[in-house]
Amino acid sequence: MKTSFIAAFLSCALLLTGCGSKQEEKEAEEKAAADSPADALQAIADKAKEMGDRKAVDPVDFRKLKDLLPETLAGMSRTEATGEKTGAMGFTVSTAEAKYKGSSDESLDVEIVDTGGIAGVSTMALAAWSIAEIDKETTTGYEKTTTIEGYKAFEKYNNESKSGEINVLVADRYVVNVEGNNLSVDQLKDALKAIDLSKLNDMK
């Protein structure tokens, strides 16, 4: 999970250094709105502008994020807990990750990322689902955007492999990712709810 995030982070940092002017962003938003007959797309454009205008702030100490990762989740014990502050080209993020293992073949990975140091376009790139509406079903599972404890969230689950993920965006800067194998979607939700999102929301 962390490897993919670091790759995404570096890509986003490059995106920020090469992004166009505010005028170009505005024109793109206006075009998106003009091309769509639906009010929903305008709402997405408005949200994208709001997030894009956010200024970068110093990310919190990753140790504070690690403190939110309990020793047990969904009946599984924590086997590893790591954290780091990563920077590239003047942009920084703080990340905490924990791995959990059950008595059988159940496993769970939880990651909390503070994108405050990159903000704007990069946050949208790492949580693109937060400004979209997704509702999709297949023969093996589903994926959809939803709301969990008042926060925009994304669920994806495969009924055959009993694997899935839940992602939540808190305070437009903290991304919480929960990924599990050989677990029910209810167990994934219970694991997420065991993390104090309100405390995360108030972190500065």
mmCIF file of C-alpha atoms in Angstrom, residues 3-199:
data_model
loop_
_atom_site.group_PDB
_atom_site.id
_atom_site.type_symbol
_atom_site.label_atom_id
_atom_site.label_comp_id
_atom_site.label_asym_id
_atom_site.label_seq_id
_atom_site.Cartn_x
_atom_site.Cartn_y
_atom_site.Cartn_z
ATOM 1 C CA THR A 3 4.765 1.846 -2.192
ATOM 2 C CA SER A 4 1.819 2.744 -4.395
ATOM 3 C CA PHE A 5 1.128 5.846 -2.338
ATOM 4 C CA ILE A 6 4.715 7.106 -2.560
ATOM 5 C CA ALA A 7 4.585 6.668 -6.350
ATOM 6 C CA ALA A 8 1.325 8.584 -6.464
ATOM 7 C CA PHE A 9 2.756 11.273 -4.211
ATOM 8 C CA LEU A 10 5.780 11.839 -6.428
ATOM 9 C CA SER A 11 3.543 11.968 -9.491
ATOM 10 C CA CYS A 12 1.359 14.548 -7.779
ATOM 11 C CA ALA A 13 4.361 16.637 -6.793
ATOM 12 C CA LEU A 14 5.450 16.694 -10.423
ATOM 13 C CA LEU A 15 1.924 17.612 -11.405
ATOM 14 C CA LEU A 16 1.937 20.574 -9.068
ATOM 15 C CA THR A 17 5.252 21.893 -10.344
ATOM 16 C CA GLY A 18 4.019 21.717 -13.925
ATOM 17 C CA CYS A 19 0.379 22.745 -13.510
ATOM 18 C CA GLY A 20 -1.042 25.646 -15.428
ATOM 19 C CA SER A 21 -2.233 29.016 -14.274
ATOM 20 C CA LYS A 22 -5.356 29.753 -12.278
ATOM 21 C CA GLN A 23 -6.905 31.079 -15.460
ATOM 22 C CA GLU A 24 -6.373 27.745 -17.205
ATOM 23 C CA GLU A 25 -7.923 25.913 -14.259
ATOM 24 C CA LYS A 26 -10.902 28.265 -14.331
ATOM 25 C CA GLU A 27 -11.386 27.755 -18.075
ATOM 26 C CA ALA A 28 -11.260 23.977 -17.635
ATOM 27 C CA GLU A 29 -13.879 24.135 -14.891
ATOM 28 C CA GLU A 30 -16.129 26.362 -17.001
ATOM 29 C CA LYS A 31 -15.808 23.959 -19.941
ATOM 30 C CA ALA A 32 -16.680 20.979 -17.736
ATOM 31 C CA ALA A 33 -19.756 22.802 -16.473
ATOM 32 C CA ALA A 34 -20.782 23.864 -19.995
ATOM 33 C CA ASP A 35 -20.456 20.332 -21.333
ATOM 34 C CA SER A 36 -22.721 18.886 -18.657
ATOM 35 C CA PRO A 37 -26.476 19.289 -18.411
ATOM 36 C CA ALA A 38 -26.470 17.985 -14.847
ATOM 37 C CA ASP A 39 -26.215 20.046 -11.688
ATOM 38 C CA ALA A 40 -24.204 17.203 -10.178
ATOM 39 C CA LEU A 41 -21.256 17.904 -12.449
ATOM 40 C CA GLN A 42 -21.329 21.562 -11.477
ATOM 41 C CA ALA A 43 -21.190 20.510 -7.841
ATOM 42 C CA ILE A 44 -18.162 18.370 -8.633
ATOM 43 C CA ALA A 45 -16.486 21.319 -10.346
ATOM 44 C CA ASP A 46 -17.230 23.539 -7.363
ATOM 45 C CA LYS A 47 -15.758 20.974 -4.984
ATOM 46 C CA ALA A 48 -12.676 20.575 -7.162
ATOM 47 C CA LYS A 49 -12.165 24.348 -7.142
ATOM 48 C CA GLU A 50 -12.574 24.480 -3.386
ATOM 49 C CA MET A 51 -9.975 21.759 -2.858
ATOM 50 C CA GLY A 52 -7.692 23.165 -5.537
ATOM 51 C CA ASP A 53 -7.634 26.549 -3.807
ATOM 52 C CA ARG A 54 -6.495 25.075 -0.496
ATOM 53 C CA LYS A 55 -3.021 26.150 0.526
ATOM 54 C CA ALA A 56 -0.420 23.670 1.698
ATOM 55 C CA VAL A 57 0.216 23.463 5.433
ATOM 56 C CA ASP A 58 2.784 21.558 7.459
ATOM 57 C CA PRO A 59 1.574 17.959 7.897
ATOM 58 C CA VAL A 60 1.191 16.688 11.442
ATOM 59 C CA ASP A 61 3.833 14.523 13.064
ATOM 60 C CA PHE A 62 3.339 10.972 11.771
ATOM 61 C CA ARG A 63 3.564 9.751 15.384
ATOM 62 C CA LYS A 64 0.198 11.389 16.059
ATOM 63 C CA LEU A 65 -1.257 9.422 13.171
ATOM 64 C CA LYS A 66 0.275 6.189 14.487
ATOM 65 C CA ASP A 67 -1.424 6.781 17.848
ATOM 66 C CA LEU A 68 -4.785 6.427 16.068
ATOM 67 C CA LEU A 69 -3.971 2.879 14.967
ATOM 68 C CA PRO A 70 -5.181 0.508 17.728
ATOM 69 C CA GLU A 71 -3.434 -2.697 18.767
ATOM 70 C CA THR A 72 -6.438 -4.773 17.693
ATOM 71 C CA LEU A 73 -8.965 -4.256 14.890
ATOM 72 C CA ALA A 74 -11.901 -6.447 13.855
ATOM 73 C CA GLY A 75 -10.638 -9.182 16.180
ATOM 74 C CA MET A 76 -7.151 -9.145 14.650
ATOM 75 C CA SER A 77 -3.857 -8.262 16.296
ATOM 76 C CA ARG A 78 -1.493 -5.610 15.012
ATOM 77 C CA THR A 79 1.708 -7.164 13.689
ATOM 78 C CA GLU A 80 3.427 -4.026 12.425
ATOM 79 C CA ALA A 81 3.131 -0.258 12.778
ATOM 80 C CA THR A 82 5.229 2.205 10.797
ATOM 81 C CA GLY A 83 5.263 5.905 10.063
ATOM 82 C CA GLU A 84 7.234 8.440 8.097
ATOM 83 C CA LYS A 85 7.354 11.955 6.751
ATOM 84 C CA THR A 86 8.097 12.040 3.035
ATOM 85 C CA GLY A 87 9.124 15.032 0.979
ATOM 86 C CA ALA A 88 9.898 15.836 -2.626
ATOM 87 C CA MET A 89 10.431 19.176 -4.352
ATOM 88 C CA GLY A 90 9.210 21.142 -1.342
ATOM 89 C CA PHE A 91 6.037 19.109 -0.787
ATOM 90 C CA THR A 92 5.618 16.864 2.256
ATOM 91 C CA VAL A 93 3.177 14.275 3.582
ATOM 92 C CA SER A 94 2.981 12.298 6.820
ATOM 93 C CA THR A 95 1.979 8.656 6.681
ATOM 94 C CA ALA A 96 1.210 5.996 9.299
ATOM 95 C CA GLU A 97 0.464 2.381 8.455
ATOM 96 C CA ALA A 98 -0.436 -0.718 10.460
ATOM 97 C CA LYS A 99 -0.846 -4.362 9.476
ATOM 98 C CA TYR A 100 -3.168 -6.774 11.279
ATOM 99 C CA LYS A 101 -3.430 -10.567 11.172
ATOM 100 C CA GLY A 102 -6.207 -12.873 12.323
ATOM 101 C CA SER A 103 -6.072 -16.396 13.697
ATOM 102 C CA SER A 104 -6.599 -17.819 10.221
ATOM 103 C CA ASP A 105 -5.887 -16.166 6.859
ATOM 104 C CA GLU A 106 -7.589 -12.828 7.572
ATOM 105 C CA SER A 107 -5.460 -9.742 7.128
ATOM 106 C CA LEU A 108 -5.958 -6.000 7.259
ATOM 107 C CA ASP A 109 -3.856 -3.012 6.227
ATOM 108 C CA VAL A 110 -4.686 0.469 7.490
ATOM 109 C CA GLU A 111 -3.031 3.642 6.258
ATOM 110 C CA ILE A 112 -3.562 7.261 7.329
ATOM 111 C CA VAL A 113 -2.061 9.979 5.142
ATOM 112 C CA ASP A 114 -1.921 13.688 5.906
ATOM 113 C CA THR A 115 -1.808 15.417 2.523
ATOM 114 C CA GLY A 116 -1.683 18.877 4.096
ATOM 115 C CA GLY A 117 1.803 19.481 2.754
ATOM 116 C CA ILE A 118 0.723 19.019 -0.859
ATOM 117 C CA ALA A 119 -2.958 20.064 -0.680
ATOM 118 C CA GLY A 120 -5.050 21.146 -3.638
ATOM 119 C CA VAL A 121 -4.661 19.218 -6.872
ATOM 120 C CA SER A 122 -2.596 16.474 -5.265
ATOM 121 C CA THR A 123 -5.239 15.695 -2.646
ATOM 122 C CA MET A 124 -7.788 15.359 -5.431
ATOM 123 C CA ALA A 125 -5.455 13.035 -7.334
ATOM 124 C CA LEU A 126 -5.023 10.774 -4.293
ATOM 125 C CA ALA A 127 -8.754 10.754 -3.505
ATOM 126 C CA ALA A 128 -10.400 11.422 -6.867
ATOM 127 C CA TRP A 129 -13.509 9.546 -5.705
ATOM 128 C CA SER A 130 -14.130 12.312 -3.139
ATOM 129 C CA ILE A 131 -15.391 14.666 -5.862
ATOM 130 C CA ALA A 132 -17.324 12.043 -7.828
ATOM 131 C CA GLU A 133 -20.427 9.892 -7.519
ATOM 132 C CA ILE A 134 -19.760 6.198 -8.173
ATOM 133 C CA ASP A 135 -22.248 3.332 -8.033
ATOM 134 C CA LYS A 136 -21.193 0.183 -9.886
ATOM 135 C CA GLU A 137 -22.051 -3.512 -9.558
ATOM 136 C CA THR A 138 -20.447 -6.522 -11.241
ATOM 137 C CA THR A 139 -20.984 -10.271 -11.046
ATOM 138 C CA THR A 140 -18.338 -10.472 -8.335
ATOM 139 C CA GLY A 141 -18.822 -7.324 -6.289
ATOM 140 C CA TYR A 142 -19.360 -3.598 -6.270
ATOM 141 C CA GLU A 143 -17.786 -0.203 -5.825
ATOM 142 C CA LYS A 144 -19.493 2.983 -4.745
ATOM 143 C CA THR A 145 -19.058 6.333 -3.096
ATOM 144 C CA THR A 146 -20.881 6.789 0.173
ATOM 145 C CA THR A 147 -20.764 8.663 3.481
ATOM 146 C CA ILE A 148 -19.323 7.239 6.687
ATOM 147 C CA GLU A 149 -19.660 9.166 9.941
ATOM 148 C CA GLY A 150 -20.331 12.304 7.915
ATOM 149 C CA TYR A 151 -17.232 11.953 5.704
ATOM 150 C CA LYS A 152 -17.095 11.221 1.985
ATOM 151 C CA ALA A 153 -16.015 7.619 1.465
ATOM 152 C CA PHE A 154 -15.418 4.998 -1.200
ATOM 153 C CA GLU A 155 -16.177 1.275 -0.873
ATOM 154 C CA LYS A 156 -14.964 -1.532 -3.099
ATOM 155 C CA TYR A 157 -15.596 -5.203 -2.385
ATOM 156 C CA ASN A 158 -15.167 -8.552 -4.157
ATOM 157 C CA ASN A 159 -17.560 -11.239 -2.943
ATOM 158 C CA GLU A 160 -15.566 -14.098 -4.464
ATOM 159 C CA SER A 161 -12.187 -13.292 -2.925
ATOM 160 C CA LYS A 162 -13.749 -11.706 0.186
ATOM 161 C CA SER A 163 -11.420 -8.773 -0.215
ATOM 162 C CA GLY A 164 -12.025 -5.076 -0.411
ATOM 163 C CA GLU A 165 -11.201 -1.592 0.692
ATOM 164 C CA ILE A 166 -12.790 1.444 2.249
ATOM 165 C CA ASN A 167 -11.291 4.917 1.815
ATOM 166 C CA VAL A 168 -12.363 8.037 3.686
ATOM 167 C CA LEU A 169 -11.407 11.703 3.252
ATOM 168 C CA VAL A 170 -11.370 13.655 6.519
ATOM 169 C CA ALA A 171 -11.160 17.453 6.701
ATOM 170 C CA ASP A 172 -10.238 17.536 2.993
ATOM 171 C CA ARG A 173 -6.650 16.563 3.874
ATOM 172 C CA TYR A 174 -6.506 13.222 5.727
ATOM 173 C CA VAL A 175 -6.969 10.079 3.635
ATOM 174 C CA VAL A 176 -7.742 6.892 5.576
ATOM 175 C CA ASN A 177 -7.374 3.628 3.641
ATOM 176 C CA VAL A 178 -8.546 0.272 5.002
ATOM 177 C CA GLU A 179 -7.813 -2.834 2.894
ATOM 178 C CA GLY A 180 -8.673 -6.375 3.935
ATOM 179 C CA ASN A 181 -8.485 -9.947 2.719
ATOM 180 C CA ASN A 182 -10.769 -12.823 3.746
ATOM 181 C CA LEU A 183 -12.990 -10.373 5.599
ATOM 182 C CA SER A 184 -16.612 -9.338 5.181
ATOM 183 C CA VAL A 185 -17.461 -5.780 4.211
ATOM 184 C CA ASP A 186 -19.011 -5.361 7.676
ATOM 185 C CA GLN A 187 -15.676 -6.269 9.251
ATOM 186 C CA LEU A 188 -13.965 -3.645 7.090
ATOM 187 C CA LYS A 189 -16.510 -1.057 8.215
ATOM 188 C CA ASP A 190 -16.089 -2.054 11.861
ATOM 189 C CA ALA A 191 -12.323 -1.667 11.514
ATOM 190 C CA LEU A 192 -12.736 1.810 10.072
ATOM 191 C CA LYS A 193 -15.177 2.847 12.786
ATOM 192 C CA ALA A 194 -12.646 1.775 15.423
ATOM 193 C CA ILE A 195 -10.372 4.592 14.223
ATOM 194 C CA ASP A 196 -11.173 7.929 15.874
ATOM 195 C CA LEU A 197 -12.029 9.976 12.782
ATOM 196 C CA SER A 198 -13.309 12.907 14.864
ATOM 197 C CA LYS A 199 -9.932 13.174 16.580
#
